[in-house]
CSV table of C-alpha atoms in Angstrom, one decimal:
chain,number,residue,atom,x,y,z
A,1,MET,CA,14.2,-7.9,-108.9
A,2,ALA,CA,17.4,-9.8,-109.0
A,3,ALA,CA,20.0,-10.4,-106.3
A,4,THR,CA,23.3,-12.2,-106.5
A,5,CYS,CA,24.9,-14.0,-103.6
A,6,PRO,CA,28.6,-13.1,-103.5
A,7,GLU,CA,28.9,-14.1,-99.8
A,8,ALA,CA,27.9,-17.7,-100.6
A,9,THR,CA,30.3,-17.8,-103.6
A,10,ASP,CA,33.3,-16.6,-101.5
A,11,LEU,CA,32.6,-19.0,-98.7
A,12,THR,CA,32.4,-22.1,-100.9
A,13,ALA,CA,35.4,-21.1,-103.1
A,14,SER,CA,37.6,-21.0,-100.0
A,15,SER,CA,36.6,-24.5,-98.9
A,16,TYR,CA,38.1,-26.5,-101.8
A,17,THR,CA,41.5,-27.7,-100.5
A,18,GLN,CA,41.0,-31.4,-101.2
A,19,PRO,CA,42.3,-32.9,-104.5
A,20,PRO,CA,39.6,-32.5,-107.1
A,21,GLY,CA,37.6,-35.7,-107.5
A,22,GLU,CA,34.3,-36.4,-109.1
A,23,GLN,CA,32.3,-35.4,-106.0
A,24,GLN,CA,34.3,-32.2,-105.5
A,25,GLN,CA,33.9,-31.2,-109.2
A,26,GLN,CA,30.1,-31.7,-108.9
A,27,ARG,CA,30.0,-29.5,-105.8
A,28,ARG,CA,32.1,-26.9,-107.6
A,29,ARG,CA,29.7,-26.8,-110.5
A,30,GLN,CA,26.8,-26.4,-108.0
A,31,ASP,CA,28.5,-23.6,-106.2
A,32,GLN,CA,29.5,-21.8,-109.4
A,33,SER,CA,25.8,-21.8,-110.3
A,34,LEU,CA,25.2,-19.5,-107.3
A,35,ASP,CA,26.8,-16.7,-109.2
A,36,THR,CA,23.8,-16.5,-111.5
A,37,PHE,CA,21.2,-17.1,-108.8
A,38,SER,CA,18.4,-14.5,-108.9
A,39,PHE,CA,15.0,-14.1,-107.3
A,40,ALA,CA,11.8,-14.7,-109.3
A,41,PRO,CA,9.6,-11.6,-109.7
A,42,VAL,CA,8.3,-10.2,-106.4
A,43,SER,CA,4.5,-9.9,-106.2
A,44,LEU,CA,3.5,-7.0,-103.9
A,45,GLN,CA,0.2,-7.8,-102.3
A,46,ARG,CA,-2.2,-5.1,-103.1
A,47,LEU,CA,-3.3,-3.0,-100.1
A,48,PRO,CA,-6.7,-1.4,-100.1
A,49,HIS,CA,-6.7,2.4,-99.9
A,50,LEU,CA,-9.4,5.1,-99.5
A,51,ALA,CA,-8.3,6.6,-102.8
A,52,ASP,CA,-9.4,3.4,-104.6
A,53,TYR,CA,-13.0,4.7,-104.4
A,54,LEU,CA,-12.5,8.3,-103.3
A,55,PRO,CA,-9.9,9.5,-105.8
A,56,ASP,CA,-10.2,13.2,-105.0
A,57,LEU,CA,-9.1,13.1,-101.3
A,58,ARG,CA,-6.9,15.8,-100.1
A,59,THR,CA,-3.6,14.9,-98.4
A,60,LEU,CA,-1.7,16.7,-95.7
A,61,PRO,CA,1.8,16.7,-94.3
A,62,ASN,CA,2.2,14.2,-91.5
A,63,PRO,CA,1.7,15.8,-88.1
A,64,LEU,CA,4.8,14.0,-86.9
A,65,ASP,CA,6.8,16.7,-88.7
A,66,SER,CA,5.9,19.1,-85.9
A,67,ASN,CA,5.6,16.6,-83.1
A,68,HIS,CA,8.2,17.5,-80.4
A,69,PHE,CA,8.8,13.8,-79.7
A,70,PHE,CA,10.0,13.2,-83.2
A,71,HIS,CA,12.7,14.7,-85.5
A,72,PRO,CA,12.0,13.2,-88.9
A,73,VAL,CA,15.1,12.8,-91.1
A,74,ASP,CA,15.7,11.2,-94.5
A,75,GLY,CA,14.5,7.6,-94.3
A,76,PHE,CA,12.2,8.3,-91.3
A,77,TYR,CA,9.0,7.9,-93.4
A,78,VAL,CA,8.2,4.7,-95.1
A,79,SER,CA,7.9,4.8,-98.9
A,80,PRO,CA,5.6,2.8,-101.1
A,81,GLY,CA,8.7,0.8,-102.3
A,82,ASP,CA,9.5,-0.5,-98.8
A,83,VAL,CA,8.3,-4.1,-98.7
A,84,ILE,CA,8.6,-7.2,-96.4
A,85,LEU,CA,9.2,-10.5,-98.1
A,86,ARG,CA,6.9,-13.4,-96.9
A,87,GLN,CA,9.6,-16.0,-97.3
A,88,ILE,CA,13.3,-15.2,-96.5
A,89,VAL,CA,14.8,-18.7,-96.4
A,90,TYR,CA,15.8,-20.2,-99.8
A,91,ASP,CA,17.5,-23.4,-101.0
A,92,LEU,CA,20.1,-22.2,-103.5
A,93,SER,CA,20.8,-25.7,-104.7
A,94,GLY,CA,17.5,-25.8,-106.6
A,95,MET,CA,16.4,-29.1,-105.0
A,96,PHE,CA,13.5,-27.3,-103.3
A,97,PRO,CA,12.5,-24.4,-105.5
A,98,PRO,CA,10.8,-21.5,-103.7
A,99,PRO,CA,7.3,-20.4,-104.7
A,100,ALA,CA,7.1,-18.0,-107.6
A,101,PRO,CA,6.4,-15.2,-107.6
A,102,HIS,CA,7.7,-14.2,-104.2
A,103,LEU,CA,5.0,-12.6,-102.0
A,104,ALA,CA,5.7,-9.2,-100.4
A,105,TYR,CA,3.7,-6.8,-98.2
A,106,HIS,CA,3.9,-3.1,-97.6
A,107,ARG,CA,6.1,-2.3,-94.7
A,108,ALA,CA,4.3,-0.7,-91.7
A,109,GLY,CA,5.2,2.7,-90.4
A,110,PRO,CA,4.5,6.4,-90.8
A,111,ARG,CA,4.0,7.9,-94.3
A,112,GLU,CA,5.0,11.4,-95.4
A,113,ARG,CA,1.5,12.4,-96.3
A,114,VAL,CA,-1.7,11.6,-94.4
A,115,PHE,CA,-5.4,11.5,-95.5
A,116,PHE,CA,-7.0,12.7,-92.2
A,117,GLU,CA,-7.0,16.0,-90.5
A,118,PRO,CA,-6.5,15.1,-86.9
A,119,SER,CA,-9.3,17.4,-85.7
A,120,GLU,CA,-11.7,15.6,-88.0
A,121,VAL,CA,-10.9,12.1,-86.8
A,122,ARG,CA,-13.5,10.1,-84.8
A,123,ALA,CA,-11.9,6.8,-83.9
A,124,ALA,CA,-13.7,3.7,-82.6
A,125,ILE,CA,-12.0,0.8,-80.8
A,126,VAL,CA,-13.7,-2.6,-80.2
A,127,THR,CA,-12.6,-5.9,-78.7
A,128,CYS,CA,-14.5,-9.1,-79.7
A,129,GLY,CA,-14.4,-12.8,-78.8
A,130,GLY,CA,-12.6,-14.4,-75.9
A,131,LEU,CA,-10.1,-12.8,-73.5
A,132,CYS,CA,-6.3,-12.7,-74.2
A,133,PRO,CA,-3.4,-11.2,-72.3
A,134,GLY,CA,-2.6,-7.8,-73.8
A,135,LEU,CA,-6.1,-6.6,-74.9
A,136,ASN,CA,-6.0,-3.7,-72.5
A,137,THR,CA,-2.5,-2.8,-73.6
A,138,VAL,CA,-3.6,-2.6,-77.3
A,139,ILE,CA,-6.5,-0.4,-76.3
A,140,ARG,CA,-4.3,1.8,-74.2
A,141,GLU,CA,-1.6,2.2,-76.9
A,142,LEU,CA,-4.2,3.0,-79.6
A,143,VAL,CA,-5.6,5.8,-77.4
A,144,VAL,CA,-2.2,7.2,-76.4
A,145,GLY,CA,-0.8,6.8,-79.9
A,146,LEU,CA,-3.7,8.6,-81.6
A,147,TRP,CA,-3.5,11.3,-78.9
A,148,GLU,CA,0.2,11.9,-78.6
A,149,LEU,CA,1.4,11.1,-82.2
A,150,TYR,CA,-1.4,12.6,-84.3
A,151,ASP,CA,-3.2,15.0,-81.9
A,152,VAL,CA,-6.5,13.1,-82.2
A,153,ARG,CA,-9.0,13.9,-79.4
A,154,GLU,CA,-12.2,12.1,-80.4
A,155,ILE,CA,-11.5,8.5,-79.4
A,156,TYR,CA,-14.2,6.1,-78.4
A,157,GLY,CA,-14.5,2.6,-77.0
A,158,ILE,CA,-17.2,0.3,-78.2
A,159,THR,CA,-18.3,-2.0,-75.4
A,160,ALA,CA,-19.7,-5.6,-75.6
A,161,GLY,CA,-18.0,-6.5,-78.9
A,162,TYR,CA,-19.7,-6.1,-82.3
A,163,ARG,CA,-23.2,-5.8,-80.8
A,164,GLY,CA,-22.0,-2.7,-78.9
A,165,PHE,CA,-21.9,-0.6,-82.2
A,166,TYR,CA,-25.7,-0.7,-82.4
A,167,SER,CA,-26.9,-1.5,-78.9
A,168,ARG,CA,-24.8,0.7,-76.6
A,169,GLU,CA,-23.4,4.2,-76.4
A,170,PRO,CA,-19.7,4.5,-77.0
A,171,VAL,CA,-17.4,5.5,-74.2
A,172,LYS,CA,-15.1,8.4,-74.7
A,173,LEU,CA,-11.4,7.5,-74.0
A,174,SER,CA,-8.4,9.6,-73.1
A,175,PRO,CA,-4.8,8.9,-72.1
A,176,LYS,CA,-5.6,9.7,-68.5
A,177,MET,CA,-8.5,7.3,-68.4
A,178,VAL,CA,-6.5,4.3,-69.9
A,179,HIS,CA,-3.2,5.1,-68.1
A,180,GLY,CA,-3.0,1.9,-66.0
A,181,TRP,CA,-4.9,-0.4,-68.3
A,182,HIS,CA,-1.8,-2.3,-69.5
A,183,LYS,CA,-1.4,-3.7,-65.9
A,184,MET,CA,-4.9,-5.2,-66.0
A,185,GLY,CA,-6.0,-8.5,-67.5
A,186,GLY,CA,-9.1,-8.9,-69.6
A,187,THR,CA,-10.6,-6.0,-71.6
A,188,ALA,CA,-11.9,-2.8,-69.9
A,189,LEU,CA,-14.2,-2.3,-72.9
A,190,GLU,CA,-15.9,-5.7,-72.2
A,191,THR,CA,-16.4,-8.3,-74.9
A,192,SER,CA,-18.8,-10.8,-76.2
A,193,ARG,CA,-19.2,-13.4,-78.9
A,194,GLY,CA,-21.7,-13.2,-81.8
A,195,GLY,CA,-23.9,-10.2,-82.2
A,196,PHE,CA,-22.6,-9.6,-85.7
A,197,ASP,CA,-25.3,-7.8,-87.8
A,198,LEU,CA,-23.5,-6.2,-90.7
A,199,GLU,CA,-26.3,-3.7,-91.7
A,200,LYS,CA,-26.7,-2.5,-88.1
A,201,ILE,CA,-23.0,-2.2,-87.4
A,202,VAL,CA,-22.2,-0.2,-90.6
A,203,ASN,CA,-25.3,2.0,-90.1
A,204,ALA,CA,-24.2,2.7,-86.5
A,205,ILE,CA,-20.6,3.5,-87.6
A,206,GLU,CA,-21.9,6.0,-90.2
A,207,GLU,CA,-24.5,7.6,-88.0
A,208,LYS,CA,-22.1,8.1,-85.1
A,209,GLY,CA,-19.6,9.7,-87.4
A,210,PHE,CA,-16.7,7.3,-86.9
A,211,ASN,CA,-14.1,7.5,-89.7
A,212,GLN,CA,-11.5,5.2,-88.2
A,213,VAL,CA,-12.5,1.7,-86.8
A,214,TYR,CA,-10.0,-0.4,-84.9
A,215,ILE,CA,-11.1,-4.0,-84.5
A,216,ILE,CA,-9.3,-6.3,-82.1
A,217,GLY,CA,-10.1,-10.0,-82.3
A,218,GLY,CA,-9.4,-13.5,-83.6
A,219,ASP,CA,-10.0,-15.2,-86.9
A,220,GLY,CA,-13.8,-15.0,-86.6
A,221,THR,CA,-13.6,-11.3,-85.7
A,222,MET,CA,-11.3,-10.8,-88.7
A,223,ARG,CA,-13.9,-12.4,-91.0
A,224,GLY,CA,-16.5,-10.0,-89.7
A,225,ALA,CA,-14.0,-7.1,-90.2
A,226,VAL,CA,-13.7,-8.1,-93.9
A,227,LYS,CA,-17.5,-7.8,-94.3
A,228,ILE,CA,-17.5,-4.4,-92.6
A,229,PHE,CA,-14.7,-3.1,-94.8
A,230,GLU,CA,-16.4,-4.4,-98.0
A,231,GLU,CA,-19.7,-2.8,-97.1
A,232,ILE,CA,-18.1,0.5,-96.2
A,233,SER,CA,-16.2,0.4,-99.6
A,234,ARG,CA,-19.5,-0.4,-101.4
A,235,ARG,CA,-21.1,2.7,-99.8
A,236,LYS,CA,-17.9,4.7,-100.7
A,237,LEU,CA,-17.5,6.1,-97.2
A,238,LYS,CA,-14.4,7.8,-95.9
A,239,ILE,CA,-14.0,5.3,-93.1
A,240,THR,CA,-10.9,3.1,-92.6
A,241,VAL,CA,-11.1,-0.4,-91.1
A,242,VAL,CA,-8.0,-2.0,-89.5
A,243,GLY,CA,-7.8,-5.4,-87.8
A,244,ILE,CA,-5.5,-6.2,-84.9
A,245,PRO,CA,-5.2,-10.0,-84.7
A,246,LYS,CA,-5.8,-11.4,-81.3
A,247,THR,CA,-5.7,-15.1,-80.4
A,248,VAL,CA,-4.0,-16.6,-77.4
A,249,ASP,CA,-3.8,-19.9,-79.4
A,250,ASN,CA,-1.5,-18.3,-81.9
A,251,ASP,CA,-3.5,-19.8,-84.7
A,252,ILE,CA,-3.7,-16.8,-87.0
A,253,GLY,CA,-1.6,-17.3,-90.2
A,254,ILE,CA,1.0,-15.1,-92.0
A,255,ILE,CA,2.1,-13.1,-89.0
A,256,ASP,CA,4.9,-14.4,-86.8
A,257,ARG,CA,2.8,-14.7,-83.7
A,258,SER,CA,-0.3,-13.2,-82.1
A,259,PHE,CA,-0.1,-11.0,-79.0
A,260,GLY,CA,-0.7,-12.8,-75.6
A,261,PHE,CA,0.8,-16.0,-76.8
A,262,GLN,CA,4.1,-15.7,-75.0
A,263,THR,CA,2.3,-14.7,-71.8
A,264,ALA,CA,0.1,-17.8,-72.1
A,265,VAL,CA,3.2,-20.1,-72.5
A,266,GLU,CA,4.8,-18.5,-69.5
A,267,MET,CA,1.7,-18.9,-67.3
A,268,ALA,CA,1.2,-22.5,-68.4
A,269,GLN,CA,4.5,-23.3,-66.7
A,270,GLN,CA,2.9,-22.8,-63.3
A,271,ALA,CA,0.2,-25.4,-64.1
A,272,ILE,CA,2.7,-27.9,-65.5
A,273,ASN,CA,5.0,-27.4,-62.4
A,274,ALA,CA,2.1,-28.1,-60.1
A,275,ALA,CA,1.1,-31.2,-62.0
A,276,HIS,CA,4.7,-32.4,-61.8
A,277,VAL,CA,4.8,-31.9,-58.1
A,278,GLU,CA,1.5,-33.8,-57.6
A,279,ALA,CA,2.6,-36.7,-59.8
A,280,GLU,CA,6.0,-37.0,-58.3
A,281,SER,CA,4.5,-37.0,-54.8
A,282,ALA,CA,2.2,-39.9,-55.4
A,283,VAL,CA,2.7,-43.6,-56.1
A,284,ASN,CA,2.1,-44.1,-59.8
A,285,GLY,CA,1.0,-40.5,-60.1
A,286,ILE,CA,0.0,-38.8,-63.3
A,287,GLY,CA,-0.3,-35.0,-63.6
A,288,LEU,CA,-2.7,-34.1,-66.4
A,289,VAL,CA,-2.8,-30.5,-67.7
A,290,LYS,CA,-5.2,-29.1,-70.3
A,291,LEU,CA,-4.1,-26.0,-72.2
A,292,MET,CA,-5.8,-23.8,-74.7
A,293,GLY,CA,-5.6,-24.7,-78.3
A,294,ARG,CA,-8.8,-25.5,-80.3
A,295,SER,CA,-7.3,-26.1,-83.7
A,296,THR,CA,-3.6,-25.7,-83.0
A,297,GLY,CA,-1.3,-26.9,-80.3
A,298,HIS,CA,1.2,-24.1,-80.2
A,299,ILE,CA,0.7,-23.3,-76.5
A,300,ALA,CA,1.0,-27.0,-75.5
A,301,LEU,CA,4.1,-27.4,-77.7
A,302,HIS,CA,6.0,-24.4,-76.5
A,303,ALA,CA,5.0,-25.0,-72.9
A,304,THR,CA,6.3,-28.5,-73.2
A,305,LEU,CA,9.6,-27.4,-74.7
A,306,SER,CA,10.0,-24.7,-72.1
A,307,ASN,CA,9.3,-26.9,-69.1
A,308,ARG,CA,11.1,-30.3,-69.8
A,309,ASP,CA,9.1,-32.1,-67.1
A,310,VAL,CA,6.4,-33.2,-69.6
A,311,ASP,CA,6.3,-36.9,-70.6
A,312,CYS,CA,3.7,-36.6,-73.4
A,313,CYS,CA,2.3,-33.7,-75.4
A,314,LEU,CA,-1.0,-34.2,-77.2
A,315,ILE,CA,-2.0,-31.6,-79.9
A,316,PRO,CA,-4.9,-31.3,-82.4
A,317,GLU,CA,-2.5,-31.7,-85.4
A,318,VAL,CA,-1.5,-35.2,-84.3
A,319,GLU,CA,-4.1,-38.0,-83.9
A,320,PHE,CA,-3.5,-40.4,-81.1
A,321,PHE,CA,-5.1,-43.6,-79.7
A,322,LEU,CA,-5.3,-45.2,-76.3
A,323,GLU,CA,-5.2,-48.9,-76.6
A,324,GLY,CA,-2.8,-51.2,-78.4
A,325,LYS,CA,0.9,-51.2,-79.4
A,326,GLY,CA,2.2,-47.7,-79.8
A,327,GLY,CA,-0.8,-46.2,-78.0
A,328,LEU,CA,-0.9,-43.7,-75.1
A,329,LEU,CA,-1.7,-46.3,-72.4
A,330,GLU,CA,1.2,-48.5,-73.4
A,331,PHE,CA,3.6,-45.5,-73.2
A,332,LEU,CA,2.3,-44.3,-69.9
A,333,ASP,CA,2.5,-47.9,-68.5
A,334,TRP,CA,6.2,-47.9,-69.5
A,335,ARG,CA,6.8,-44.4,-68.1
A,336,LEU,CA,5.3,-45.2,-64.7
A,337,LYS,CA,7.5,-48.4,-64.5
A,338,GLU,CA,10.6,-46.3,-65.4
A,339,ASN,CA,10.0,-43.2,-63.3
A,340,GLY,CA,7.0,-43.9,-61.0
A,341,HIS,CA,5.2,-40.8,-62.3
A,342,ALA,CA,4.3,-39.0,-65.5
A,343,VAL,CA,3.1,-35.6,-66.7
A,344,LEU,CA,0.7,-35.3,-69.6
A,345,VAL,CA,-0.1,-32.0,-71.4
A,346,VAL,CA,-3.1,-31.9,-73.8
A,347,ALA,CA,-4.4,-29.1,-75.9
A,348,GLU,CA,-8.2,-28.6,-75.7
A,349,GLY,CA,-8.8,-29.6,-79.3
A,350,ALA,CA,-6.8,-32.8,-79.2
A,351,GLY,CA,-8.6,-36.1,-79.3
A,352,GLN,CA,-12.1,-34.7,-79.9
A,353,ASP,CA,-12.9,-37.4,-82.4
A,354,LEU,CA,-12.2,-40.1,-79.7
A,355,ILE,CA,-14.7,-38.7,-77.1
A,356,PRO,CA,-18.2,-40.2,-77.4
A,357,ARG,CA,-20.9,-37.5,-78.3
A,358,THR,CA,-24.6,-37.5,-78.2
A,359,ALA,CA,-26.5,-36.5,-81.3
A,360,SER,CA,-27.2,-33.1,-79.7
A,361,GLN,CA,-23.6,-32.6,-78.7
A,362,LYS,CA,-22.5,-33.2,-82.3
A,363,GLU,CA,-24.6,-30.2,-83.4
A,364,GLU,CA,-23.9,-27.8,-80.5
A,365,ARG,CA,-22.3,-24.5,-81.4
A,366,ASP,CA,-21.2,-21.5,-79.5
A,367,GLU,CA,-22.2,-17.9,-80.3
A,368,SER,CA,-19.3,-17.6,-82.7
A,369,GLY,CA,-20.5,-20.6,-84.7
A,370,ASN,CA,-17.7,-22.9,-83.5
A,371,LEU,CA,-18.4,-26.5,-82.5
A,372,VAL,CA,-18.5,-26.8,-78.7
A,373,PHE,CA,-15.7,-29.0,-77.6
A,374,LEU,CA,-16.0,-31.6,-74.9
A,375,ASP,CA,-13.6,-31.7,-72.0
A,376,VAL,CA,-10.7,-33.8,-73.3
A,377,GLY,CA,-9.0,-33.5,-69.9
A,378,GLY,CA,-11.9,-34.9,-67.9
A,379,TRP,CA,-12.4,-37.7,-70.5
A,380,LEU,CA,-8.7,-38.6,-70.4
A,381,LYS,CA,-8.7,-38.7,-66.6
A,382,SER,CA,-11.7,-41.1,-66.7
A,383,GLU,CA,-10.1,-43.3,-69.3
A,384,LEU,CA,-6.8,-43.5,-67.4
A,385,LYS,CA,-8.6,-44.6,-64.2
A,386,LYS,CA,-10.6,-47.3,-66.1
A,387,TRP,CA,-7.4,-48.6,-67.7
A,388,TRP,CA,-5.5,-48.8,-64.4
A,389,ASP,CA,-8.4,-50.6,-62.6
A,390,ARG,CA,-8.5,-53.1,-65.4
A,391,ASP,CA,-4.8,-53.8,-65.9
A,392,HIS,CA,-3.4,-53.1,-62.5
A,393,PRO,CA,-6.1,-54.0,-59.9
A,394,ASN,CA,-5.3,-53.3,-56.3
A,395,GLU,CA,-2.3,-51.1,-57.2
A,396,LEU,CA,-2.0,-47.5,-56.0
A,397,PHE,CA,-2.7,-44.9,-58.7
A,398,THR,CA,-3.8,-41.3,-58.9
A,399,VAL,CA,-4.5,-38.7,-61.6
A,400,LYS,CA,-4.4,-35.0,-60.8
A,401,TYR,CA,-6.2,-33.0,-63.4
A,402,ILE,CA,-5.4,-29.3,-63.7
A,403,ASP,CA,-7.3,-26.9,-66.1
A,404,PRO,CA,-5.7,-23.4,-66.0
A,405,THR,CA,-7.5,-22.2,-69.2
A,406,TYR,CA,-9.3,-19.2,-67.8
A,407,MET,CA,-6.4,-18.3,-65.4
A,408,ILE,CA,-4.0,-18.1,-68.3
A,409,ARG,CA,-6.1,-16.0,-70.6
A,410,ALA,CA,-7.2,-13.5,-67.9
A,411,VAL,CA,-3.7,-12.4,-66.7
A,412,PRO,CA,-2.1,-9.1,-67.8
A,413,ALA,CA,0.5,-9.3,-70.6
A,414,ASN,CA,4.1,-9.9,-69.7
A,415,ALA,CA,6.8,-7.4,-70.7
A,416,THR,CA,7.5,-8.9,-74.1
A,417,ASP,CA,3.8,-9.0,-75.1
A,418,ASN,CA,3.3,-5.4,-73.8
A,419,LEU,CA,6.0,-4.1,-76.1
A,420,TYR,CA,4.6,-6.1,-78.9
A,421,CYS,CA,1.1,-4.7,-78.3
A,422,THR,CA,2.5,-1.2,-78.4
A,423,LEU,CA,4.2,-1.8,-81.8
A,424,LEU,CA,1.0,-3.3,-83.2
A,425,ALA,CA,-1.1,-0.3,-82.1
A,426,HIS,CA,1.3,2.3,-83.5
A,427,SER,CA,1.6,0.4,-86.8
A,428,ALA,CA,-2.2,0.3,-87.1
A,429,ILE,CA,-2.4,4.1,-86.4
A,430,HIS,CA,0.2,5.0,-89.0
A,431,GLY,CA,-1.5,2.9,-91.7
A,432,VAL,CA,-4.9,4.3,-91.0
A,433,MET,CA,-3.7,7.9,-91.0
A,434,ALA,CA,-2.0,7.1,-94.4
A,435,GLY,CA,-5.4,6.2,-95.8
A,436,TYR,CA,-5.0,2.4,-95.9
A,437,THR,CA,-8.0,0.3,-95.1
A,438,GLY,CA,-9.1,-3.3,-94.9
A,439,PHE,CA,-5.7,-4.4,-93.5
A,440,VAL,CA,-4.1,-6.1,-90.6
A,441,CYS,CA,-0.8,-5.1,-89.1
A,442,GLY,CA,1.7,-7.7,-87.8
A,443,PRO,CA,5.3,-8.9,-87.9
A,444,ILE,CA,6.5,-11.0,-90.8
A,445,ASN,CA,10.0,-12.4,-90.3
A,446,GLY,CA,10.5,-9.8,-87.5
A,447,ASN,CA,9.4,-6.8,-89.6
A,448,TYR,CA,6.1,-5.1,-89.2
A,449,ALA,CA,3.9,-5.2,-92.3
A,450,TYR,CA,0.4,-4.4,-93.6
A,451,ILE,CA,-1.5,-7.4,-94.8
A,452,PRO,CA,-4.9,-7.4,-96.6
A,453,LEU,CA,-7.6,-8.4,-94.1
A,454,ASP,CA,-9.1,-11.1,-96.3
A,455,GLU,CA,-5.8,-12.9,-96.4
A,456,VAL,CA,-5.4,-13.0,-92.7
A,457,ALA,CA,-9.1,-14.0,-92.2
A,458,LYS,CA,-8.4,-17.1,-94.3
A,459,ALA,CA,-4.9,-18.1,-93.2
A,460,LYS,CA,-4.3,-20.7,-90.5
A,461,ASN,CA,-1.2,-21.2,-88.4
A,462,GLU,CA,-1.1,-24.9,-87.6
A,463,VAL,CA,1.8,-26.8,-86.0
A,464,ASN,CA,4.0,-28.3,-88.7
A,465,THR,CA,4.6,-31.8,-87.4
A,466,GLN,CA,7.1,-32.4,-90.1
A,467,ASP,CA,9.6,-29.8,-89.0
A,468,HIS,CA,12.4,-29.8,-86.4
A,469,LYS,CA,10.3,-28.3,-83.6
A,470,TRP,CA,7.9,-31.2,-83.3
A,471,ALA,CA,10.8,-33.7,-83.6
A,472,TRP,CA,12.4,-31.7,-80.7
A,473,VAL,CA,9.2,-32.2,-78.6
A,474,ARG,CA,9.3,-36.0,-79.2
A,475,SER,CA,13.0,-36.1,-78.3
A,476,VAL,CA,12.3,-34.3,-75.0
A,477,THR,CA,9.3,-36.4,-74.1
A,478,ASN,CA,10.2,-39.7,-75.7
A,479,GLN,CA,6.6,-40.1,-76.6
A,480,PRO,CA,5.4,-42.4,-79.4
A,481,ASP,CA,4.5,-41.0,-82.9
A,482,PHE,CA,1.1,-42.7,-82.6
A,483,LEU,CA,1.4,-44.4,-85.9
A,484,ARG,CA,-0.4,-47.7,-85.9
A,485,SER,CA,1.6,-50.7,-87.0
């Protein structure tokens, strides 16, 4: 696939009005080279399909053809040749060559032919892991989308997470039942961590006759979904598995963002504003806010940029230290002398290596297998008080610690996330009806795509501390880079 760039050539050709010197001639040669610029081969990531192991499946016209809400015209249905490029920003000078081949993914959306007769569909929807704004919206839109778009009537909710497949009876869902769920926080289906028993789960799916499985969860849940998909494929069952990535931390890779993230950033403002009021109202006051973010600091970063009252933002991707030149305590000492108060935002995963742990705490894991984190906010509050008593005895000082973690993740999704959840749900339905399986749907560069489950399960979305956004954070807060001299 080749593409020329005439726009760039026209733009640069019109800019040469100076007398030609050595520098201008060199630039002219570089610009002329753009005429021959072309993309390296595009590598379309293979998307698993039921036909991979069930080659004789019958296809049907898409029911949307006769749906009174739609009037399909040329271009309405997505073709196999419609793809989304993983990378869309390129350096044409050649100084920073792009990866080759260019990765591309199948574009999400309805296909002209489907692999399921709507009357034969039995869909199962499950939510796993922690809470996140928008969970109920995704459930609602899956139910309404299956019902209204494809005339599916057998739709079931699996309660209590993965263990609910084999330990509880499914709950039948309908548009009337889920009508107002998007206005509620949490998950109406209930959730839990752990409980993943592959053999029991797949046996239950098969025994209960489910042939479409919608799994909503974070990276651990997606890793479980990969195993379910692989086992179903091994058994050669006509059952599709789709993952809808959920993580309030926004730590799932490849996709632009995960649902609930923007709501979390918005809600974090209330905690930061309260911390600022508390700090500003005290003599030598510090407002300390702990936000969600086990392995990534996206919420803390975006909340800091959105608020502008934060004096220091601590995230897992940047190591920090307390004592000595360039440390946190030196910075806060200067900030208090300058302003009389300070606001400190810390992600829950930051500074975990600085907090003393007992032998048992070093081994403690939650039901998902994650290391149990200690409370970095409580530890910081204690260390700040020790520092002040040591270096500023008999001077007034206060630290107000606010932990809004569970308040943030339990709220309903805002308008932006609600719309996003709808598009995710409908994209998943279209892909499943088209026979795709073992995939995740999500936006890449603003366009919705189908991504192989195993890729998403492995990918991480960490804060890039070398890019402009982190530099922007430091320019807003004036915080040190925490590099030891």
